[in-house]
mmCIF file with all atom_site columns, C-alpha atoms in Angstrom:
data_model
loop_
_atom_site.group_PDB
_atom_site.id
_atom_site.type_symbol
_atom_site.label_atom_id
_atom_site.label_alt_id
_atom_site.label_comp_id
_atom_site.label_asym_id
_atom_site.label_entity_id
_atom_site.label_seq_id
_atom_site.pdbx_PDB_ins_code
_atom_site.Cartn_x
_atom_site.Cartn_y
_atom_site.Cartn_z
_atom_site.occupancy
_atom_site.B_iso_or_equiv
_atom_site.pdbx_formal_charge
_atom_site.auth_seq_id
_atom_site.auth_comp_id
_atom_site.auth_asym_id
_atom_site.auth_atom_id
_atom_site.pdbx_PDB_model_num
ATOM 1   C CA . MET P 1 1   ? 114.288 -14.005 29.886 1.00 0.00 ? 1   MET P CA 1
ATOM 2   C CA . ASP P 1 2   ? 116.256 -11.808 32.294 1.00 0.00 ? 2   ASP P CA 1
ATOM 3   C CA . LYS P 1 3   ? 118.074 -13.024 35.423 1.00 0.00 ? 3   LYS P CA 1
ATOM 4   C CA . LYS P 1 4   ? 115.195 -12.117 37.763 1.00 0.00 ? 4   LYS P CA 1
ATOM 5   C CA . GLN P 1 5   ? 112.569 -13.941 35.675 1.00 0.00 ? 5   GLN P CA 1
ATOM 6   C CA . ALA P 1 6   ? 114.852 -16.990 35.373 1.00 0.00 ? 6   ALA P CA 1
ATOM 7   C CA . TRP P 1 7   ? 115.400 -17.062 39.152 1.00 0.00 ? 7   TRP P CA 1
ATOM 8   C CA . ILE P 1 8   ? 111.671 -16.813 39.904 1.00 0.00 ? 8   ILE P CA 1
ATOM 9   C CA . ARG P 1 9   ? 110.927 -19.568 37.399 1.00 0.00 ? 9   ARG P CA 1
ATOM 10  C CA . MET P 1 10  ? 113.603 -21.795 38.951 1.00 0.00 ? 10  MET P CA 1
ATOM 11  C CA . VAL P 1 11  ? 112.186 -21.202 42.454 1.00 0.00 ? 11  VAL P CA 1
ATOM 12  C CA . GLU P 1 12  ? 108.700 -22.164 41.251 1.00 0.00 ? 12  GLU P CA 1
ATOM 13  C CA . GLU P 1 13  ? 109.838 -25.258 39.325 1.00 0.00 ? 13  GLU P CA 1
ATOM 14  C CA . LYS P 1 14  ? 112.214 -26.604 41.987 1.00 0.00 ? 14  LYS P CA 1
ATOM 15  C CA . SER P 1 15  ? 109.744 -25.962 44.801 1.00 0.00 ? 15  SER P CA 1
ATOM 16  C CA . LEU P 1 16  ? 107.033 -27.835 42.936 1.00 0.00 ? 16  LEU P CA 1
ATOM 17  C CA . HIS P 1 17  ? 109.446 -30.678 42.169 1.00 0.00 ? 17  HIS P CA 1
ATOM 18  C CA . TYR P 1 18  ? 111.038 -31.189 45.600 1.00 0.00 ? 18  TYR P CA 1
ATOM 19  C CA . LEU P 1 19  ? 107.820 -30.745 47.587 1.00 0.00 ? 19  LEU P CA 1
ATOM 20  C CA . ASN P 1 20  ? 105.855 -33.186 45.399 1.00 0.00 ? 20  ASN P CA 1
ATOM 21  C CA . LEU P 1 21  ? 108.164 -36.092 44.583 1.00 0.00 ? 21  LEU P CA 1
ATOM 22  C CA . GLY P 1 22  ? 105.348 -38.615 44.842 1.00 0.00 ? 22  GLY P CA 1
ATOM 23  C CA . ASP P 1 23  ? 107.486 -40.855 47.053 1.00 0.00 ? 23  ASP P CA 1
ATOM 24  C CA . GLY P 1 24  ? 105.498 -40.392 50.292 1.00 0.00 ? 24  GLY P CA 1
ATOM 25  C CA . GLY P 1 25  ? 108.695 -39.124 51.899 1.00 0.00 ? 25  GLY P CA 1
ATOM 26  C CA . PHE P 1 26  ? 109.159 -36.587 54.653 1.00 0.00 ? 26  PHE P CA 1
ATOM 27  C CA . ASP P 1 27  ? 109.256 -33.434 52.522 1.00 0.00 ? 27  ASP P CA 1
ATOM 28  C CA . GLU P 1 28  ? 106.066 -34.451 50.741 1.00 0.00 ? 28  GLU P CA 1
ATOM 29  C CA . ARG P 1 29  ? 104.336 -35.236 54.053 1.00 0.00 ? 29  ARG P CA 1
ATOM 30  C CA . MET P 1 30  ? 105.116 -31.723 55.278 1.00 0.00 ? 30  MET P CA 1
ATOM 31  C CA . LYS P 1 31  ? 102.675 -30.427 52.606 1.00 0.00 ? 31  LYS P CA 1
ATOM 32  C CA . ALA P 1 32  ? 104.506 -27.135 52.136 1.00 0.00 ? 32  ALA P CA 1
ATOM 33  C CA . ARG P 1 33  ? 103.585 -24.800 49.326 1.00 0.00 ? 33  ARG P CA 1
ATOM 34  C CA . LEU P 1 34  ? 105.342 -21.839 47.780 1.00 0.00 ? 34  LEU P CA 1
ATOM 35  C CA . VAL P 1 35  ? 103.795 -18.510 48.807 1.00 0.00 ? 35  VAL P CA 1
ATOM 36  C CA . ASP P 1 36  ? 106.243 -15.883 47.577 1.00 0.00 ? 36  ASP P CA 1
ATOM 37  C CA . CYS P 1 37  ? 109.766 -15.251 46.374 1.00 0.00 ? 37  CYS P CA 1
ATOM 38  C CA . ASP P 1 38  ? 111.769 -12.053 46.076 1.00 0.00 ? 38  ASP P CA 1
ATOM 39  C CA . PHE P 1 39  ? 114.760 -11.949 43.757 1.00 0.00 ? 39  PHE P CA 1
ATOM 40  C CA . GLU P 1 40  ? 116.146 -8.663  45.110 1.00 0.00 ? 40  GLU P CA 1
ATOM 41  C CA . ALA P 1 41  ? 115.929 -9.749  48.755 1.00 0.00 ? 41  ALA P CA 1
ATOM 42  C CA . GLN P 1 42  ? 116.904 -13.364 47.905 1.00 0.00 ? 42  GLN P CA 1
ATOM 43  C CA . THR P 1 43  ? 114.025 -14.758 49.958 1.00 0.00 ? 43  THR P CA 1
ATOM 44  C CA . VAL P 1 44  ? 111.580 -17.594 49.449 1.00 0.00 ? 44  VAL P CA 1
ATOM 45  C CA . THR P 1 45  ? 108.436 -18.039 51.569 1.00 0.00 ? 45  THR P CA 1
ATOM 46  C CA . TYR P 1 46  ? 106.601 -21.324 52.082 1.00 0.00 ? 46  TYR P CA 1
ATOM 47  C CA . ALA P 1 47  ? 103.344 -22.071 53.909 1.00 0.00 ? 47  ALA P CA 1
ATOM 48  C CA . PHE P 1 48  ? 102.916 -25.093 56.155 1.00 0.00 ? 48  PHE P CA 1
ATOM 49  C CA . GLU P 1 49  ? 99.620  -26.374 57.558 1.00 0.00 ? 49  GLU P CA 1
ATOM 50  C CA . THR P 1 50  ? 99.991  -28.052 60.940 1.00 0.00 ? 50  THR P CA 1
ATOM 51  C CA . GLN P 1 51  ? 98.906  -31.694 60.874 1.00 0.00 ? 51  GLN P CA 1
ATOM 52  C CA . THR P 1 52  ? 97.703  -34.259 63.422 1.00 0.00 ? 52  THR P CA 1
ATOM 53  C CA . TRP P 1 53  ? 100.823 -36.425 63.050 1.00 0.00 ? 53  TRP P CA 1
ATOM 54  C CA . GLN P 1 54  ? 102.915 -33.459 64.277 1.00 0.00 ? 54  GLN P CA 1
ATOM 55  C CA . ILE P 1 55  ? 101.132 -33.099 67.640 1.00 0.00 ? 55  ILE P CA 1
ATOM 56  C CA . ASN P 1 56  ? 103.109 -33.643 70.863 1.00 0.00 ? 56  ASN P CA 1
ATOM 57  C CA . GLU P 1 57  ? 101.807 -35.015 74.169 1.00 0.00 ? 57  GLU P CA 1
ATOM 58  C CA . LYS P 1 58  ? 100.574 -31.546 75.212 1.00 0.00 ? 58  LYS P CA 1
ATOM 59  C CA . GLY P 1 59  ? 98.568  -30.990 72.041 1.00 0.00 ? 59  GLY P CA 1
ATOM 60  C CA . GLY P 1 60  ? 100.961 -28.528 70.440 1.00 0.00 ? 60  GLY P CA 1
ATOM 61  C CA . ILE P 1 61  ? 103.215 -29.120 67.465 1.00 0.00 ? 61  ILE P CA 1
ATOM 62  C CA . HIS P 1 62  ? 106.308 -31.171 68.302 1.00 0.00 ? 62  HIS P CA 1
ATOM 63  C CA . GLY P 1 63  ? 109.639 -29.315 68.124 1.00 0.00 ? 63  GLY P CA 1
ATOM 64  C CA . GLY P 1 64  ? 110.980 -32.047 65.854 1.00 0.00 ? 64  GLY P CA 1
ATOM 65  C CA . ALA P 1 65  ? 108.176 -31.360 63.367 1.00 0.00 ? 65  ALA P CA 1
ATOM 66  C CA . ILE P 1 66  ? 109.047 -27.658 63.460 1.00 0.00 ? 66  ILE P CA 1
ATOM 67  C CA . ALA P 1 67  ? 112.704 -28.550 62.882 1.00 0.00 ? 67  ALA P CA 1
ATOM 68  C CA . GLY P 1 68  ? 111.533 -30.671 59.952 1.00 0.00 ? 68  GLY P CA 1
ATOM 69  C CA . MET P 1 69  ? 109.701 -27.663 58.496 1.00 0.00 ? 69  MET P CA 1
ATOM 70  C CA . PHE P 1 70  ? 112.905 -25.643 58.637 1.00 0.00 ? 70  PHE P CA 1
ATOM 71  C CA . ASP P 1 71  ? 114.968 -28.438 57.087 1.00 0.00 ? 71  ASP P CA 1
ATOM 72  C CA . THR P 1 72  ? 112.405 -28.988 54.328 1.00 0.00 ? 72  THR P CA 1
ATOM 73  C CA . ALA P 1 73  ? 112.278 -25.305 53.367 1.00 0.00 ? 73  ALA P CA 1
ATOM 74  C CA . PHE P 1 74  ? 116.037 -24.816 53.716 1.00 0.00 ? 74  PHE P CA 1
ATOM 75  C CA . GLY P 1 75  ? 116.696 -27.964 51.699 1.00 0.00 ? 75  GLY P CA 1
ATOM 76  C CA . VAL P 1 76  ? 114.523 -26.919 48.767 1.00 0.00 ? 76  VAL P CA 1
ATOM 77  C CA . VAL P 1 77  ? 116.136 -23.481 48.644 1.00 0.00 ? 77  VAL P CA 1
ATOM 78  C CA . ALA P 1 78  ? 119.652 -24.937 48.972 1.00 0.00 ? 78  ALA P CA 1
ATOM 79  C CA . ASN P 1 79  ? 118.958 -27.444 46.207 1.00 0.00 ? 79  ASN P CA 1
ATOM 80  C CA . PHE P 1 80  ? 118.062 -24.820 43.638 1.00 0.00 ? 80  PHE P CA 1
ATOM 81  C CA . THR P 1 81  ? 120.772 -22.465 44.910 1.00 0.00 ? 81  THR P CA 1
ATOM 82  C CA . ALA P 1 82  ? 123.362 -25.221 44.377 1.00 0.00 ? 82  ALA P CA 1
ATOM 83  C CA . GLY P 1 83  ? 122.615 -25.210 40.642 1.00 0.00 ? 83  GLY P CA 1
ATOM 84  C CA . GLU P 1 84  ? 123.260 -28.523 38.911 1.00 0.00 ? 84  GLU P CA 1
ATOM 85  C CA . ASN P 1 85  ? 124.114 -30.227 42.202 1.00 0.00 ? 85  ASN P CA 1
ATOM 86  C CA . GLU P 1 86  ? 121.856 -31.053 45.077 1.00 0.00 ? 86  GLU P CA 1
ATOM 87  C CA . ALA P 1 87  ? 122.811 -29.978 48.602 1.00 0.00 ? 87  ALA P CA 1
ATOM 88  C CA . THR P 1 88  ? 122.831 -31.613 52.009 1.00 0.00 ? 88  THR P CA 1
ATOM 89  C CA . THR P 1 89  ? 122.416 -30.163 55.488 1.00 0.00 ? 89  THR P CA 1
ATOM 90  C CA . THR P 1 90  ? 125.688 -29.678 57.370 1.00 0.00 ? 90  THR P CA 1
ATOM 91  C CA . ASP P 1 91  ? 124.349 -27.803 60.409 1.00 0.00 ? 91  ASP P CA 1
ATOM 92  C CA . MET P 1 92  ? 121.156 -26.162 61.577 1.00 0.00 ? 92  MET P CA 1
ATOM 93  C CA . ASN P 1 93  ? 120.359 -24.143 64.717 1.00 0.00 ? 93  ASN P CA 1
ATOM 94  C CA . ILE P 1 94  ? 116.812 -23.389 65.868 1.00 0.00 ? 94  ILE P CA 1
ATOM 95  C CA . SER P 1 95  ? 115.413 -20.998 68.445 1.00 0.00 ? 95  SER P CA 1
ATOM 96  C CA . PHE P 1 96  ? 111.849 -21.750 69.547 1.00 0.00 ? 96  PHE P CA 1
ATOM 97  C CA . LEU P 1 97  ? 110.204 -18.496 70.641 1.00 0.00 ? 97  LEU P CA 1
ATOM 98  C CA . ARG P 1 98  ? 106.495 -19.385 71.031 1.00 0.00 ? 98  ARG P CA 1
ATOM 99  C CA . GLY P 1 99  ? 104.436 -22.543 70.964 1.00 0.00 ? 99  GLY P CA 1
ATOM 100 C CA . VAL P 1 100 ? 102.881 -23.703 67.714 1.00 0.00 ? 100 VAL P CA 1
ATOM 101 C CA . ASP P 1 101 ? 99.342  -25.074 67.937 1.00 0.00 ? 101 ASP P CA 1
ATOM 102 C CA . TYR P 1 102 ? 97.509  -27.567 65.800 1.00 0.00 ? 102 TYR P CA 1
ATOM 103 C CA . GLY P 1 103 ? 95.283  -25.815 63.263 1.00 0.00 ? 103 GLY P CA 1
ATOM 104 C CA . MET P 1 104 ? 97.715  -22.971 62.571 1.00 0.00 ? 104 MET P CA 1
ATOM 105 C CA . THR P 1 105 ? 98.900  -21.997 59.122 1.00 0.00 ? 105 THR P CA 1
ATOM 106 C CA . LEU P 1 106 ? 102.577 -21.103 59.262 1.00 0.00 ? 106 LEU P CA 1
ATOM 107 C CA . TYR P 1 107 ? 104.750 -19.007 56.962 1.00 0.00 ? 107 TYR P CA 1
ATOM 108 C CA . MET P 1 108 ? 108.438 -19.688 56.718 1.00 0.00 ? 108 MET P CA 1
ATOM 109 C CA . LYS P 1 109 ? 110.575 -17.050 55.061 1.00 0.00 ? 109 LYS P CA 1
ATOM 110 C CA . VAL P 1 110 ? 114.001 -18.340 54.008 1.00 0.00 ? 110 VAL P CA 1
ATOM 111 C CA . TYR P 1 111 ? 116.805 -15.836 53.438 1.00 0.00 ? 111 TYR P CA 1
ATOM 112 C CA . ILE P 1 112 ? 119.767 -16.859 51.287 1.00 0.00 ? 112 ILE P CA 1
ATOM 113 C CA . VAL P 1 113 ? 122.616 -15.314 53.265 1.00 0.00 ? 113 VAL P CA 1
ATOM 114 C CA . LYS P 1 114 ? 125.545 -16.527 51.126 1.00 0.00 ? 114 LYS P CA 1
ATOM 115 C CA . ALA P 1 115 ? 125.540 -18.853 48.159 1.00 0.00 ? 115 ALA P CA 1
ATOM 116 C CA . GLY P 1 116 ? 129.124 -20.099 47.966 1.00 0.00 ? 116 GLY P CA 1
ATOM 117 C CA . ARG P 1 117 ? 130.541 -23.011 45.997 1.00 0.00 ? 117 ARG P CA 1
ATOM 118 C CA . SER P 1 118 ? 131.335 -25.075 49.086 1.00 0.00 ? 118 SER P CA 1
ATOM 119 C CA . LEU P 1 119 ? 128.624 -23.880 51.505 1.00 0.00 ? 119 LEU P CA 1
ATOM 120 C CA . ILE P 1 120 ? 125.222 -22.237 51.220 1.00 0.00 ? 120 ILE P CA 1
ATOM 121 C CA . ARG P 1 121 ? 124.294 -20.218 54.323 1.00 0.00 ? 121 ARG P CA 1
ATOM 122 C CA . GLN P 1 122 ? 120.638 -19.543 55.091 1.00 0.00 ? 122 GLN P CA 1
ATOM 123 C CA . ARG P 1 123 ? 118.425 -18.216 57.857 1.00 0.00 ? 123 ARG P CA 1
ATOM 124 C CA . ALA P 1 124 ? 114.653 -18.343 58.276 1.00 0.00 ? 124 ALA P CA 1
ATOM 125 C CA . GLU P 1 125 ? 111.750 -17.038 60.301 1.00 0.00 ? 125 GLU P CA 1
ATOM 126 C CA . LEU P 1 126 ? 108.615 -19.026 61.128 1.00 0.00 ? 126 LEU P CA 1
ATOM 127 C CA . THR P 1 127 ? 105.515 -16.903 61.723 1.00 0.00 ? 127 THR P CA 1
ATOM 128 C CA . ASP P 1 128 ? 101.829 -17.429 62.385 1.00 0.00 ? 128 ASP P CA 1
ATOM 129 C CA . ALA P 1 129 ? 100.128 -16.582 59.080 1.00 0.00 ? 129 ALA P CA 1
ATOM 130 C CA . ALA P 1 130 ? 97.052  -15.233 60.902 1.00 0.00 ? 130 ALA P CA 1
ATOM 131 C CA . THR P 1 131 ? 98.793  -12.870 63.335 1.00 0.00 ? 131 THR P CA 1
ATOM 132 C CA . GLY P 1 132 ? 102.286 -12.384 61.914 1.00 0.00 ? 132 GLY P CA 1
ATOM 133 C CA . LYS P 1 133 ? 103.781 -13.308 65.305 1.00 0.00 ? 133 LYS P CA 1
ATOM 134 C CA . LEU P 1 134 ? 107.297 -14.718 65.177 1.00 0.00 ? 134 LEU P CA 1
ATOM 135 C CA . LEU P 1 135 ? 107.320 -18.316 66.446 1.00 0.00 ? 135 LEU P CA 1
ATOM 136 C CA . ALA P 1 136 ? 110.824 -19.596 65.715 1.00 0.00 ? 136 ALA P CA 1
ATOM 137 C CA . THR P 1 137 ? 114.031 -18.729 63.889 1.00 0.00 ? 137 THR P CA 1
ATOM 138 C CA . ALA P 1 138 ? 116.760 -20.882 62.411 1.00 0.00 ? 138 ALA P CA 1
ATOM 139 C CA . SER P 1 139 ? 120.013 -20.723 60.529 1.00 0.00 ? 139 SER P CA 1
ATOM 140 C CA . GLY P 1 140 ? 122.298 -23.233 58.957 1.00 0.00 ? 140 GLY P CA 1
ATOM 141 C CA . SER P 1 141 ? 124.617 -24.364 56.214 1.00 0.00 ? 141 SER P CA 1
ATOM 142 C CA . TRP P 1 142 ? 124.116 -26.681 53.250 1.00 0.00 ? 142 TRP P CA 1
ATOM 143 C CA . MET P 1 143 ? 126.871 -28.251 51.202 1.00 0.00 ? 143 MET P CA 1
ATOM 144 C CA . PRO P 1 144 ? 126.481 -28.698 47.443 1.00 0.00 ? 144 PRO P CA 1
ATOM 145 C CA . LEU P 1 145 ? 127.273 -32.314 46.549 1.00 0.00 ? 145 LEU P CA 1
#
């Protein structure tokens, strides 16, 4: 198996593992699923379905739920990027560009910016799967434990 095939296999296995722990925890409740990965571009794309528990008082999706989507996707990618170790969030910055409505399917594309030994830098874009419109962006760092 070459390096590309091994990377794709790791993305698939780790995504399945971390998003389906069977513990009823936050990442599992987000119900994300792997959509695509690109070894050359070092990107991983997940889909999120908006859910009723994420709705804010105005009927849209709460910013904290959107932040949780970013942290879930970033965390999964950081955990397989860290190799044998797991990784923890050290900082994350989010820019909300458009509202997110209940009933939307969202795509989050995570870019591995730098995979160092002490920090893993990532950025991501959240888009509406139906229209391709950019809804939010984020960046942050994860520390291998």
